[in-house]
Coordinates of C-alpha atoms in Angstrom, one line a residue:
X217 CA -31.3 15.1 51.6
X218 CA -31.8 14.7 48.1
X219 CA -28.8 13.6 45.9
X220 CA -26.4 16.4 45.1
X221 CA -25.5 17.1 41.6
X222 CA -21.9 16.2 40.6
X223 CA -20.7 19.8 40.1
X224 CA -21.8 21.1 43.5
X225 CA -20.5 17.9 45.2
X226 CA -17.1 18.6 43.7
X227 CA -17.1 22.1 44.8
X228 CA -18.2 21.4 48.3
X229 CA -15.8 18.4 48.5
X230 CA -12.8 20.7 47.5
X231 CA -13.7 23.4 50.0
X232 CA -14.0 20.7 52.7
X233 CA -10.6 19.3 51.9
X234 CA -9.2 22.8 51.9
X235 CA -10.6 23.3 55.3
X236 CA -8.8 20.2 56.5
X237 CA -5.6 21.3 54.9
X238 CA -5.9 24.7 56.6
X239 CA -6.1 22.9 59.9
X240 CA -3.1 20.6 59.2
X241 CA -1.2 23.8 58.3
X242 CA -2.1 25.4 61.7
X243 CA -0.6 22.1 63.2
X244 CA 2.6 22.3 61.4
X245 CA 3.0 25.9 62.1
X246 CA 2.3 25.6 65.9
X247 CA 4.0 22.3 66.5
X248 CA 7.4 22.0 68.4
X249 CA 8.9 18.8 67.0
X250 CA 10.7 17.8 63.8
X251 CA 8.5 14.8 63.6
X252 CA 5.6 17.1 62.5
X253 CA 7.4 19.9 60.8
X254 CA 10.1 17.8 58.8
X255 CA 9.0 14.2 58.8
X256 CA 5.3 14.9 58.2
X257 CA 4.3 12.1 60.7
X258 CA 0.7 13.1 61.2
X259 CA -2.8 13.2 59.6
X260 CA -5.8 15.3 60.1
X261 CA -9.4 13.8 59.8
X262 CA -12.8 15.1 59.7
X263 CA -15.5 12.7 60.6
X264 CA -19.3 12.9 60.9
X265 CA -21.1 12.5 64.2
X266 CA -20.9 8.7 63.8
X267 CA -17.1 8.7 63.5
X268 CA -17.2 8.1 59.7
X269 CA -14.2 9.5 57.9
X270 CA -15.5 12.2 55.6
X271 CA -12.2 14.2 54.6
X272 CA -8.6 14.0 55.5
X273 CA -5.5 16.2 55.0
X274 CA -3.6 15.9 51.7
X275 CA -0.5 15.3 53.6
X276 CA -1.2 12.3 55.6
X277 CA 0.4 9.0 56.8
X278 CA -1.5 6.2 55.1
X279 CA -1.9 4.2 58.3
X280 CA -3.6 7.0 60.2
X281 CA -6.2 7.4 57.5
X282 CA -8.0 4.4 58.8
X283 CA -7.0 4.4 62.4
X284 CA -8.2 8.0 63.5
X285 CA -11.9 7.3 62.7
X286 CA -11.6 4.1 64.8
X287 CA -10.3 6.1 67.6
X288 CA -13.0 8.7 67.3
X289 CA -15.7 5.8 67.5
X290 CA -14.1 4.6 70.8
X291 CA -14.3 8.2 72.1
X292 CA -18.0 8.2 71.2
X293 CA -18.5 4.7 72.8
X294 CA -16.7 5.6 76.0
X295 CA -18.0 9.1 76.7
X296 CA -21.2 9.4 74.6
X297 CA -22.0 12.3 72.5
X298 CA -24.8 13.4 74.9
X299 CA -22.1 13.9 77.7
X300 CA -19.8 16.0 75.4
X301 CA -19.7 19.8 75.4
X302 CA -18.1 22.5 73.6
X303 CA -14.5 22.8 74.7
X304 CA -13.9 19.1 75.3
X305 CA -10.8 17.4 73.8
X306 CA -10.2 13.7 74.1
X307 CA -6.8 11.9 73.8
X308 CA -5.4 8.4 73.8
X309 CA -2.4 6.6 72.7
X310 CA -3.7 3.1 73.4
X311 CA -2.2 1.0 70.5
X312 CA -5.3 -1.3 70.2
X313 CA -7.7 1.6 69.7
X314 CA -5.2 3.9 68.0
X315 CA -2.5 3.5 65.6
X316 CA -0.8 0.5 66.9
X317 CA 1.9 1.9 69.2
X318 CA 2.2 4.3 72.2
X319 CA 4.4 6.8 70.3
X320 CA 1.2 8.2 68.5
X321 CA -1.2 10.5 70.2
X322 CA -4.8 10.5 68.7
X323 CA -6.7 13.6 69.8
X324 CA -10.2 14.7 68.8
X325 CA -12.7 17.4 69.6
X326 CA -16.5 17.2 68.9
X327 CA -17.9 19.8 66.6
X328 CA -21.1 21.5 67.7
X329 CA -23.7 23.5 66.0
X330 CA -26.7 24.8 67.8
X331 CA -25.6 22.9 70.9
X332 CA -25.6 19.5 68.9
X333 CA -22.4 17.4 67.9
X334 CA -22.4 17.2 64.2
X335 CA -19.0 15.7 63.6
X336 CA -15.5 15.4 65.0
X337 CA -12.2 17.0 64.2
X338 CA -9.3 14.6 64.8
X339 CA -5.5 14.7 64.5
X340 CA -3.0 11.8 65.1
X341 CA 0.8 12.6 65.5
X342 CA 3.9 10.9 66.5
X343 CA 5.0 12.6 69.8
X344 CA 8.6 13.6 70.4
X345 CA 8.8 11.2 73.4
X346 CA 6.6 8.9 75.5
X347 CA 9.2 7.8 78.0
X348 CA 10.2 4.3 78.6
X349 CA 12.9 2.7 76.5
X350 CA 13.4 4.4 73.2
X351 CA 11.5 2.7 70.4
X352 CA 13.2 -0.3 68.9
X353 CA 12.4 -3.8 68.1
X354 CA 14.1 -5.3 71.1
X355 CA 11.6 -4.2 73.6
X356 CA 9.9 -7.2 75.1
X357 CA 6.9 -5.6 76.8
X358 CA 4.4 -3.0 76.2
X359 CA 5.2 -1.6 79.7
X360 CA 8.8 -1.0 78.6
X361 CA 7.7 1.3 75.6
X362 CA 6.4 4.3 77.6
X363 CA 3.5 6.0 79.2
X364 CA 0.0 4.7 78.4
X365 CA -2.9 7.0 78.0
X366 CA -6.4 5.4 78.0
X367 CA -9.2 7.4 76.5
X368 CA -9.3 10.6 78.6
X369 CA -10.4 14.2 78.4
X370 CA -7.4 16.5 78.1
X371 CA -9.9 19.6 78.0
X372 CA -13.1 19.4 79.9
X373 CA -15.4 22.3 78.7
X374 CA -12.2 24.2 77.7
X375 CA -10.5 23.6 81.1
X376 CA -7.2 21.8 80.9
X377 CA -7.0 18.6 83.1
X378 CA -3.9 19.6 85.0
X379 CA -3.4 16.1 86.5
X380 CA -3.1 14.3 83.2
X381 CA -0.8 17.1 82.0
X382 CA 1.4 16.6 85.0
X383 CA 1.6 13.0 84.5
X384 CA 2.5 13.3 80.9
X385 CA 5.1 16.0 81.6
X386 CA 6.6 13.8 84.4
X387 CA 7.1 10.6 82.2
X388 CA 8.7 12.1 79.1
X389 CA 12.2 13.3 78.3
X390 CA 11.2 16.5 76.7
X391 CA 8.0 17.8 78.3
X392 CA 7.9 21.0 76.6
X393 CA 8.2 19.6 73.1
X394 CA 5.7 16.9 74.0
X395 CA 3.0 19.1 75.4
X396 CA 3.7 21.7 72.8
X397 CA 2.8 19.2 70.2
X398 CA -0.4 18.3 72.0
X399 CA -1.5 21.9 72.2
X400 CA -0.8 22.2 68.6
X401 CA -3.1 19.2 68.0
X402 CA -5.8 21.0 70.0
X403 CA -5.3 24.3 67.8
X404 CA -5.6 22.1 64.7
X405 CA -8.8 20.6 65.7
X406 CA -10.2 23.9 66.8
X407 CA -9.4 25.5 63.4
X408 CA -11.0 22.6 61.6
X409 CA -14.2 22.9 63.7
X410 CA -14.3 26.6 62.9
X411 CA -13.8 26.2 59.2
X412 CA -16.6 23.6 59.0
X413 CA -19.1 25.9 60.6
X414 CA -18.1 28.8 58.4
X415 CA -18.6 26.5 55.4
X416 CA -22.1 25.5 56.7
X417 CA -22.9 29.2 57.3
X418 CA -21.8 30.1 53.7
X419 CA -23.4 27.3 51.9
X420 CA -26.2 26.0 54.0
X421 CA -24.9 22.4 53.6
X422 CA -26.6 19.7 55.6
X423 CA -23.4 18.0 56.9
X424 CA -25.1 14.7 57.6
X425 CA -26.5 14.5 54.1
X426 CA -23.2 15.5 52.6
X427 CA -21.4 12.8 54.4
X428 CA -23.8 10.1 53.3
X429 CA -23.7 11.3 49.7
X430 CA -19.8 11.4 49.3
X431 CA -19.4 8.2 51.4
X432 CA -22.1 6.5 49.2
X433 CA -20.7 7.5 45.9
X434 CA -17.0 6.7 46.8
X435 CA -18.2 3.2 48.1
X436 CA -19.9 2.5 44.8
X437 CA -16.9 3.6 42.7
X438 CA -14.6 1.5 44.8
X439 CA -17.0 -1.5 44.4
X440 CA -17.0 -1.1 40.6
X441 CA -13.2 -1.1 40.5
X442 CA -13.1 -4.3 42.4
X443 CA -15.8 -5.9 40.3
X444 CA -13.7 -5.3 37.2
X445 CA -11.0 -7.8 38.5
X446 CA -11.5 -11.6 37.9
X447 CA -12.9 -13.4 40.9
X448 CA -10.5 -15.7 42.6
X449 CA -8.1 -16.1 45.5
X450 CA -4.4 -14.9 45.1
X451 CA -1.6 -15.7 47.4
X452 CA 1.8 -14.3 48.2
X453 CA 4.4 -14.7 50.9
X454 CA 7.0 -12.3 52.1
X455 CA 9.9 -13.1 54.4
X456 CA 11.5 -10.4 56.6
X457 CA 14.0 -9.9 59.3
X458 CA 12.7 -11.3 62.6
X459 CA 14.1 -12.1 66.2
X460 CA 17.6 -13.6 66.0
X461 CA 16.3 -16.5 68.3
X462 CA 13.6 -17.6 65.7
X463 CA 14.5 -20.4 63.2
X464 CA 16.6 -18.5 60.7
X465 CA 15.6 -15.3 62.4
X466 CA 12.9 -14.8 59.8
X467 CA 9.1 -13.4 60.0
X468 CA 6.7 -14.8 57.7
X469 CA 3.8 -12.8 56.1
X470 CA 1.3 -15.0 54.3
X471 CA -1.1 -13.0 52.4
X472 CA -4.3 -14.3 50.7
X473 CA -6.4 -11.9 48.6
X474 CA -10.1 -13.1 47.6
X475 CA -12.1 -11.0 45.1
X476 CA -15.7 -11.9 44.9
X477 CA -17.8 -9.7 42.8
X478 CA -17.5 -6.2 44.1
X479 CA -16.0 -7.3 47.5
X480 CA -12.4 -8.0 48.4
X481 CA -11.1 -9.9 51.5
X482 CA -7.5 -10.0 52.8
X483 CA -6.5 -13.0 55.1
X484 CA -3.2 -13.4 56.9
X485 CA -3.6 -16.9 58.1
X486 CA -0.2 -18.7 58.0
X487 CA 1.7 -15.7 59.1
X488 CA 4.1 -15.9 62.1
X489 CA 2.8 -16.0 65.6
X490 CA 3.2 -12.8 67.8
X491 CA 6.7 -12.4 69.3
X492 CA 8.1 -11.1 72.4
X493 CA 9.6 -8.3 70.6
X494 CA 8.1 -5.0 69.5
X495 CA 7.5 -5.9 65.8
X496 CA 3.9 -7.0 66.4
X497 CA 1.3 -5.3 64.4
X498 CA -2.2 -4.6 66.0
X499 CA -5.4 -5.2 64.0
X500 CA -6.1 -1.5 63.4
X501 CA -2.8 -1.1 61.7
X502 CA -3.0 -4.3 59.8
X503 CA -6.3 -3.1 58.4
X504 CA -5.0 0.3 57.6
X505 CA -2.0 -0.6 55.5
X506 CA -4.0 -3.5 53.7
X507 CA -6.7 -0.9 52.9
X508 CA -4.2 1.6 51.7
X509 CA -2.8 -0.9 49.2
X510 CA -6.0 -1.9 47.8
X511 CA -7.3 1.7 47.5
X512 CA -4.1 2.6 45.7
X513 CA -4.3 -0.3 43.3
X514 CA -8.2 -0.2 42.6
X515 CA -9.3 3.3 42.7
X516 CA -6.5 5.9 43.6
X517 CA -8.7 8.7 42.0
X518 CA -11.5 8.6 44.5
X519 CA -11.8 10.6 47.6
X520 CA -10.3 9.1 50.8
X521 CA -13.2 8.6 53.1
X522 CA -15.1 5.8 54.8
X523 CA -16.7 4.6 51.4
X524 CA -13.1 3.9 50.2
X525 CA -12.8 1.0 52.5
X526 CA -16.5 -0.4 53.0
X527 CA -16.0 -3.1 50.4
X528 CA -12.7 -4.4 52.1
X529 CA -12.5 -7.0 54.9
X530 CA -9.1 -7.9 56.7
X531 CA -8.5 -10.8 59.0
X532 CA -5.6 -12.2 60.9
X533 CA -5.6 -15.0 63.4
X534 CA -5.7 -13.7 66.9
X535 CA -2.2 -14.1 68.6
X536 CA -0.5 -13.9 65.3
X537 CA 2.0 -11.1 64.5
X538 CA -0.5 -9.2 62.6
X539 CA -3.3 -9.4 65.4
X540 CA -1.4 -9.7 68.7
X541 CA -3.1 -9.9 72.1
X542 CA -2.6 -7.1 74.6
X543 CA 0.0 -6.2 76.0
X544 CA 2.2 -7.5 73.3
X545 CA 5.1 -5.0 72.5
X546 CA 4.4 -3.2 69.3
X547 CA 6.6 0.1 69.2
X548 CA 8.4 -0.9 66.0
X549 CA 5.2 -2.3 64.3
X550 CA 6.1 -0.5 61.1
X551 CA 8.9 -2.9 60.4
X552 CA 6.3 -5.6 59.7
X553 CA 3.2 -3.3 58.9
X554 CA 4.9 -1.6 56.1
X555 CA 5.3 -4.9 54.4
X556 CA 1.6 -5.5 53.9
X557 CA 1.2 -3.4 50.7
X558 CA 4.0 -5.4 48.9
X559 CA 2.5 -8.7 50.2
X560 CA -0.8 -7.6 48.6
X561 CA 0.9 -6.3 45.4
X562 CA 2.6 -9.7 45.0
X563 CA -0.6 -11.5 45.5
X564 CA -2.5 -9.4 43.0
X565 CA 0.5 -9.2 40.4
X566 CA -1.1 -11.9 38.1
X567 CA -4.3 -10.0 37.5
X568 CA -2.9 -6.3 38.0
X569 CA 0.6 -6.5 36.5
X570 CA 0.5 -2.9 35.2
X571 CA -0.3 -1.6 38.8
X572 CA 1.8 -3.4 41.2
X573 CA 5.4 -2.8 42.1
X574 CA 8.1 -5.1 43.8
X575 CA 8.9 -5.0 47.4
X576 CA 10.5 -1.7 48.9
X577 CA 13.8 -1.6 51.1
X578 CA 12.2 1.0 53.4
X579 CA 10.1 -0.5 56.1
X580 CA 10.6 2.0 59.0
X581 CA 14.2 2.6 59.0
X582 CA 14.9 5.1 62.0
X583 CA 17.5 6.4 64.4
X584 CA 16.7 7.9 67.9
X585 CA 19.0 9.6 70.2
X586 CA 18.4 10.9 73.7
X587 CA 20.8 12.5 76.2
X588 CA 21.9 15.9 77.5
X589 CA 23.4 18.8 75.3
X590 CA 25.0 21.0 77.9
X591 CA 22.1 21.4 80.5
X592 CA 19.5 20.8 77.9
X593 CA 17.8 17.4 77.5
X594 CA 17.2 16.3 73.7
X595 CA 15.4 13.5 72.2
X596 CA 15.5 13.3 68.4
X597 CA 13.8 10.9 66.0
X598 CA 15.0 10.6 62.4
X599 CA 13.6 8.6 59.6
X600 CA 15.7 7.3 56.8
X601 CA 14.4 6.4 53.4
X602 CA 15.2 3.5 51.2
X603 CA 14.7 2.2 47.7
X604 CA 11.2 1.8 46.3
X605 CA 10.1 -1.4 44.4
X606 CA 10.0 -1.0 40.5
X607 CA 6.9 -1.5 38.5
X608 CA 6.0 -2.4 35.0
X609 CA 6.3 1.0 33.5
X610 CA 8.8 2.7 35.7
X611 CA 12.0 2.2 37.9
X612 CA 11.6 2.5 41.7
X613 CA 12.3 5.8 43.3
X614 CA 15.4 6.2 45.4
X615 CA 15.6 7.4 49.0
X616 CA 12.1 7.4 49.9
X617 CA 10.0 5.9 52.8
X618 CA 7.3 3.8 51.1
X619 CA 4.5 3.2 52.0
X620 CA 4.7 5.4 55.0
X621 CA 5.1 8.7 53.4
X622 CA 7.5 10.0 55.8
X623 CA 10.3 12.5 54.9
X624 CA 14.1 12.1 55.5
X625 CA 15.0 14.6 58.3
X626 CA 17.3 17.2 57.0
X627 CA 20.9 17.0 58.1
X628 CA 20.9 20.6 59.3
X629 CA 18.0 19.9 61.6
X630 CA 19.8 16.7 63.0
X631 CA 23.0 18.5 63.7
X632 CA 21.3 21.5 65.5
X633 CA 19.3 19.3 67.8
X634 CA 21.7 16.7 68.8
X635 CA 25.6 16.6 69.3
X636 CA 26.4 14.8 66.1
X637 CA 28.4 15.4 62.9
X638 CA 26.9 13.7 59.8
X639 CA 29.8 12.5 57.7
X640 CA 27.7 11.8 54.7
X641 CA 24.2 10.9 53.5
X642 CA 24.0 10.0 50.0
X643 CA 22.2 7.7 47.6
X644 CA 23.6 4.2 47.7
X645 CA 24.2 3.8 44.0
X646 CA 23.5 0.3 42.5
X647 CA 21.6 -1.0 45.6
X648 CA 18.3 -1.3 43.8
X649 CA 17.5 -4.7 42.3
X650 CA 18.2 -5.1 38.6
X651 CA 15.2 -5.9 36.3
X652 CA 13.5 -4.8 33.1
X653 CA 12.8 -1.8 35.5
X654 CA 15.4 -1.4 38.3
X655 CA 14.4 -1.0 41.9
X656 CA 15.1 2.3 43.7
X657 CA 18.4 2.8 45.5
X658 CA 18.8 3.1 49.3
X659 CA 20.6 5.6 51.4
X660 CA 24.1 5.5 53.0
X661 CA 24.2 7.6 56.2
X662 CA 27.1 8.0 58.6
X663 CA 27.4 10.2 61.7
X664 CA 29.8 10.7 64.5
X665 CA 29.0 11.6 68.2
X666 CA 30.8 14.6 69.7
X667 CA 28.8 15.4 72.8
X668 CA 30.4 15.1 76.2
X669 CA 27.4 13.2 77.7
X670 CA 26.9 9.5 76.6
X671 CA 23.7 9.2 74.5
X672 CA 21.1 6.4 74.6
X673 CA 20.7 5.3 70.9
X674 CA 18.0 3.2 69.3
X675 CA 17.8 2.0 65.8
X676 CA 15.3 0.4 63.5
X677 CA 17.1 -1.1 60.4
X678 CA 15.2 -3.5 58.3
X679 CA 16.1 -6.1 55.6
X680 CA 19.5 -6.9 56.8
X681 CA 19.0 -10.6 56.5
X682 CA 16.1 -10.6 53.8
X683 CA 16.5 -8.1 51.1
X684 CA 13.6 -6.7 49.2
X685 CA 12.3 -9.3 46.7
X686 CA 11.7 -8.6 43.1
X687 CA 8.6 -9.3 40.9
X688 CA 8.0 -11.0 37.5
X689 CA 11.6 -12.0 37.3
X690 CA 13.3 -9.1 38.8
X691 CA 16.1 -9.3 41.2
X692 CA 16.2 -8.6 44.8
X693 CA 17.7 -5.3 46.1
X694 CA 21.0 -5.0 48.1
X695 CA 20.4 -5.9 51.8
X696 CA 20.7 -3.3 54.5
X697 CA 23.9 -2.7 56.6
X698 CA 24.3 -1.4 60.1
X699 CA 27.7 -0.8 61.9
X700 CA 28.8 0.9 65.1
X701 CA 32.6 1.9 65.0
X702 CA 33.1 -0.2 61.8
X703 CA 31.6 -3.4 63.2
X704 CA 28.5 -5.1 62.0
X705 CA 25.9 -4.8 64.8
X706 CA 22.5 -6.3 65.4
X707 CA 20.2 -3.2 64.7
X708 CA 17.5 -4.4 67.2
X709 CA 18.4 -3.0 70.5
X710 CA 19.4 0.1 72.6
X711 CA 23.0 1.2 72.7
X712 CA 25.2 3.8 74.6
X713 CA 27.1 6.0 72.2
X714 CA 30.1 8.1 73.5
X715 CA 32.1 10.9 72.1
X716 CA 33.9 9.7 68.9
X717 CA 31.6 6.7 68.3
X718 CA 30.5 6.4 64.7
X719 CA 27.5 4.9 63.2
X720 CA 26.8 3.7 59.6
X721 CA 23.4 2.8 58.2
X722 CA 22.9 1.7 54.7
X723 CA 19.3 1.1 53.8
X724 CA 18.2 -1.6 51.5
X725 CA 17.5 -1.2 47.8
X726 CA 14.1 -2.0 46.2
X727 CA 13.2 -5.0 44.2
X728 CA 13.4 -5.1 40.5
X729 CA 10.5 -5.8 38.2
X730 CA 10.7 -8.2 35.2
X731 CA 13.8 -10.0 34.0
X732 CA 16.8 -7.8 33.5
X733 CA 17.6 -7.1 29.8
X734 CA 21.0 -8.6 28.7

């Protein structure tokens, strides 16, 4: 295919992204869980026949941008495109070939034209439940964390695989919600496949040639942006809450970023070893959040596709917390993985001071509750934002989930789905770190249980022992707090809450940037 002129390429690209966004809207409309409708914990991706990312939904979780194509390439390797047929749908939640924990289901369908696979429609989403112990950092084995689904067909030529469906339903607390979201994923992918074929019908586009063109152009733009930064190796270390039994209860993330011409490499040698708690971060997830940070720093204006990440290499020692060996527990991997962007920002601050920001207070704060409400079983999962780190030109934003792009679950939704009364949820004023630019404030969130049935409760609250650090002389944000019935409590673990029990979560503030004035 000859090179596409820039105007035509932009028109086709815009239409393609619109098709992916339409598929994402289908997913949101047909899903059952608040994780999709309220928290936006999903992403939709279109790949070419090789599994290269061509386009993604505008509303996406950054980590899923890079992981879904990896999963599709595993489907291709496992099943072979020559053995695929129309109506097939493939699913897995294997952390090492997916998103890094069992809670996310990665599902894809092959897109056919004239009987030949021309691409794949994929969607990854956090399921309402996967069984096992509720997700928290205290889980010590992958086997505790829920049902494992290896790469499998869930539709075979359009026929549902009833045995797999029965196994899923038998192993989760809310089977209707969980399978409802999986069927919504299939509807999403089917919509995207239809829209791609309509686009080809109307424009005559050679999809293979278009994919090559947009990926090549994007890759060149990213390489040019990298080449504008002085060559060198830049280092930074972040310390974060870790297992209480570790010396000081601290996890170390050692980040080394090397710029060499138009290539960039991130290495995490010197980081903590993997641990027997569920904060390990598998290699796919480590690459995803590292690549996201570099894309945001170097070329945020270019399309998100395979070309955005071709010049990036990410390594971490095998057996480390950022490249654990299977079957390490990893359900709460965001508590560490979400710290990779600020580690990279810290490393590159000397050469990109106007683009970086201080550390956020928001790595994966979360509450989960499961029990009975009357005769109906519920399982809710609510994310809680915190303070964003400040940058050279702006204060940090308050009450957001950076870098994960998750939304705070509305109070009305929480109270309608579980027997809790929210006492307050408000900005934790003054919790952001002081600086020439102040860090964003965290959230203060309190609720009381009133259900007659005791509830299993699981929490992920980060930065209790190590607050978010500042940059360029900025001060750290306030540390997080976690209390049950007015008593400070270790947030990593699973608890039983009874009628009248109260919970207080105060998320951390973001770090300040620059020395405070006065």
